[in-house]
Amino acid sequence: MSEKGAPFTDKYAKYAGEAPDGGVKAWSVIVAFGYVNTWGIFQDYYERVMLPDQSPSTIAWIGSIQYTFIFAPGLVTGRLFDLGHFKIPYFIASCGLIVCTFLTAECKRFWQFFLVQGLFTGLFSGIVFSPAISVVSHWFSKKKGLALGITAIGSSLGGTLFPIAGQNLIPLVGFKWTVRVFGFMTLLTLGIANLAIDRRLPPVNARGGLFNLSAFRNPAYTIYCISGIACFLGLYTALTYLPVSATAVGVSSNFSFYLVAIANAGSGFGRLSAGLLADRVGPLNVMIPFTALAGILTFAWPYASSQGALIGVSVIYGFASGTYVSLLVAPPMAMGDVGDVGRRVGMFLTIAALGTLLGTPISGAINARTGGFKDPGFYAGGVVIFSVLLLLVVRHVQLGRLFGKC
């Protein structure tokens, strides 16, 4: 080996061997904090105050584009991660996300919100997101589920704190300074994340370039990708429209803001519990029943007509949907070599992004046509349950028997 290559390999030598599954270094890399999970409060506020001349389905495109671009860059960022190029893109995207948060405060028209908060906030979030979850497989094996759950809790924590801060700050300092405070919060958390995140294994230039089409020879992987599209067609509907539906049944707008925070708090407990359970019984065995519960709650949500009922739906729905989100990448991680994990996970996320793109606007269009939330609930709940049926097929193909860890 040349002297030029020696420092490069020495960098990874001390972490060689099996994943440590713990230790200060391993736990320090899983830093995450969610801003995008707060979209529900923006949907409600924009409908009432900022963009009252736009339909709910039109406004929902801002959130759907944002959600889509969290997952869509996964194909490119996953490949870059495998090749070892992730810290510089991570830093640039972090800076871009912070700038976009501050620019959102200056937006006044729909196209401005769409570009800044929808397209670019989503894109920069996606460039940050994929490496943050791919790196978990470098440091954790037996405790991978727990590590993914803790990583996902960061998103729930942000989704809880931002709505509470927004509800209390908007009456005091207005929309602009509230979003600027969000920007400072994002600056702090992303600064810590950039210092902490690191890979354990050396880069691998796996054959095949950007795409690994051979992954689709595994029918479990192919069906899992389809299930991801189906689930995201419905999963974010309740979270997006909870505040709007609460206001429609007479709950004060001051309280409806908190429903997003309540759902995200419930999601945090769901994500941690899912991680602990997944290490014992397998991720699919945890995802299937709880995703089914999320689908059932999506059917039930439009029938909640009191503050107490809406709180109950928010808590249980948040808990159930949080299990799916936290373990989302665990099955594709296990469907191949760790050296190709970034590309394999990235392809899945990019494919699943199609569901996030279309899901909430379809629900918004159904709401606009029917004038209520029952039909959007039937649509969203139906596609989530369909995704659960596909997950059952994935489990059967992957495991090959009725009982067992999967």
XYZ file of C-alpha atoms in Angstrom, residues 205-374:
170
model
C -17.050 1.839 -4.871
C -19.665 -0.829 -5.451
C -20.197 -1.831 -9.083
C -23.144 -0.476 -11.005
C -22.860 3.285 -10.671
C -25.815 5.269 -9.398
C -28.310 2.407 -9.695
C -28.069 -1.098 -8.325
C -30.710 -2.742 -10.467
C -29.682 -6.154 -9.195
C -31.332 -5.237 -5.876
C -34.706 -5.576 -7.619
C -33.961 -9.227 -8.350
C -34.891 -9.700 -4.709
C -38.722 -9.730 -4.837
C -38.875 -8.700 -1.172
C -37.019 -5.462 -1.972
C -39.200 -4.714 -4.997
C -42.459 -5.263 -3.118
C -41.124 -3.255 -0.170
C -40.488 -0.295 -2.493
C -44.089 -0.488 -3.766
C -45.381 -0.662 -0.189
C -43.400 2.508 0.604
C -45.178 4.414 -2.172
C -48.573 3.171 -0.977
C -47.944 4.001 2.675
C -46.751 7.540 1.988
C -49.796 8.174 -0.198
C -51.780 8.184 3.042
C -49.489 8.420 6.057
C -49.104 12.205 6.213
C -52.765 13.079 5.560
C -53.904 13.035 9.194
C -50.789 14.820 10.435
C -51.209 17.539 7.789
C -54.932 18.156 8.218
C -55.408 17.564 11.966
C -55.301 21.291 12.855
C -57.572 22.213 9.933
C -60.124 19.517 10.769
C -60.048 20.534 14.436
C -60.847 24.143 13.550
C -63.669 22.935 11.268
C -65.429 21.142 14.171
C -65.182 24.134 16.482
C -61.897 23.627 18.313
C -60.140 26.959 18.817
C -57.261 27.716 16.465
C -55.135 28.469 19.536
C -55.421 24.829 20.603
C -55.450 23.198 17.161
C -51.778 24.184 16.750
C -50.928 21.896 19.658
C -52.398 18.799 17.963
C -49.338 18.563 15.702
C -47.087 18.799 18.773
C -49.167 16.136 20.563
C -48.993 13.797 17.553
C -45.227 14.267 17.289
C -44.786 13.675 21.020
C -46.732 10.414 20.662
C -44.608 9.618 17.629
C -41.460 10.016 19.722
C -42.598 7.308 22.140
C -43.624 5.130 19.202
C -40.233 5.498 17.533
C -38.284 4.594 20.653
C -40.556 1.645 21.469
C -40.329 0.437 17.882
C -36.540 0.520 18.005
C -36.429 -1.521 21.196
C -38.932 -4.075 19.887
C -37.311 -4.361 16.462
C -34.025 -5.525 17.952
C -35.903 -8.360 19.655
C -38.485 -9.490 17.091
C -37.400 -7.832 13.825
C -38.466 -4.562 12.140
C -41.210 -5.975 9.896
C -42.859 -7.730 12.838
C -43.127 -4.328 14.525
C -44.003 -2.237 11.470
C -46.905 -4.372 10.274
C -49.276 -4.175 13.290
C -48.523 -0.555 14.143
C -48.810 0.667 10.547
C -52.164 -1.134 10.407
C -53.166 0.767 13.561
C -52.129 4.038 11.871
C -54.374 3.144 8.934
C -57.313 2.412 11.227
C -56.779 5.709 13.067
C -56.748 7.512 9.719
C -60.214 6.071 9.055
C -61.354 7.177 12.529
C -59.786 10.657 12.626
C -62.545 12.530 10.675
C -65.144 11.283 13.171
C -63.361 12.946 16.113
C -65.540 15.968 16.834
C -64.377 17.073 20.287
C -61.115 18.314 21.729
C -60.668 15.175 23.838
C -61.301 12.844 20.905
C -58.840 14.743 18.718
C -56.187 14.540 21.439
C -56.729 10.782 21.686
C -56.465 10.333 17.920
C -53.338 12.504 17.812
C -51.556 10.546 20.530
C -52.371 7.055 19.215
C -51.893 7.997 15.560
C -48.570 9.646 16.355
C -47.398 6.573 18.258
C -48.455 4.154 15.509
C -47.136 6.142 12.543
C -43.884 6.808 14.394
C -43.046 3.100 14.358
C -43.189 2.996 10.562
C -41.117 6.140 10.102
C -38.430 5.069 12.580
C -37.961 1.591 11.066
C -38.557 2.598 7.452
C -35.000 1.911 6.283
C -34.254 -1.130 8.471
C -35.640 -3.793 6.062
C -33.749 -2.540 2.962
C -30.600 -2.226 5.096
C -30.834 -5.965 5.733
C -31.458 -6.871 2.071
C -27.820 -6.696 0.964
C -24.223 -5.880 1.881
C -23.394 -3.015 4.253
C -20.954 -1.587 1.687
C -23.898 -0.863 -0.635
C -26.331 0.242 2.057
C -26.403 3.915 1.045
C -27.353 3.193 -2.552
C -29.896 0.515 -1.628
C -31.611 2.695 0.989
C -31.351 5.698 -1.321
C -33.124 3.932 -4.164
C -35.941 2.935 -1.832
C -36.333 6.479 -0.466
C -36.385 7.986 -3.954
C -39.060 5.533 -5.079
C -41.133 6.052 -1.920
C -40.957 9.821 -2.501
C -43.613 9.417 -5.197
C -46.127 8.699 -2.439
C -45.171 11.776 -0.432
C -45.478 13.931 -3.564
C -49.056 12.952 -4.344
C -50.533 11.924 -0.999
C -51.560 15.148 0.748
C -52.601 17.044 -2.435
C -54.901 14.141 -3.353
C -56.393 14.290 0.147
C -56.732 18.072 -0.153
C -58.465 17.764 -3.523
C -60.899 15.206 -2.089
C -61.556 17.549 0.839
C -62.194 20.494 -1.492
C -64.634 18.464 -3.585
C -66.554 16.847 -0.714
C -66.323 19.663 1.850
C -65.298 17.340 4.687
C -62.555 15.032 5.907
C -64.355 11.668 5.939
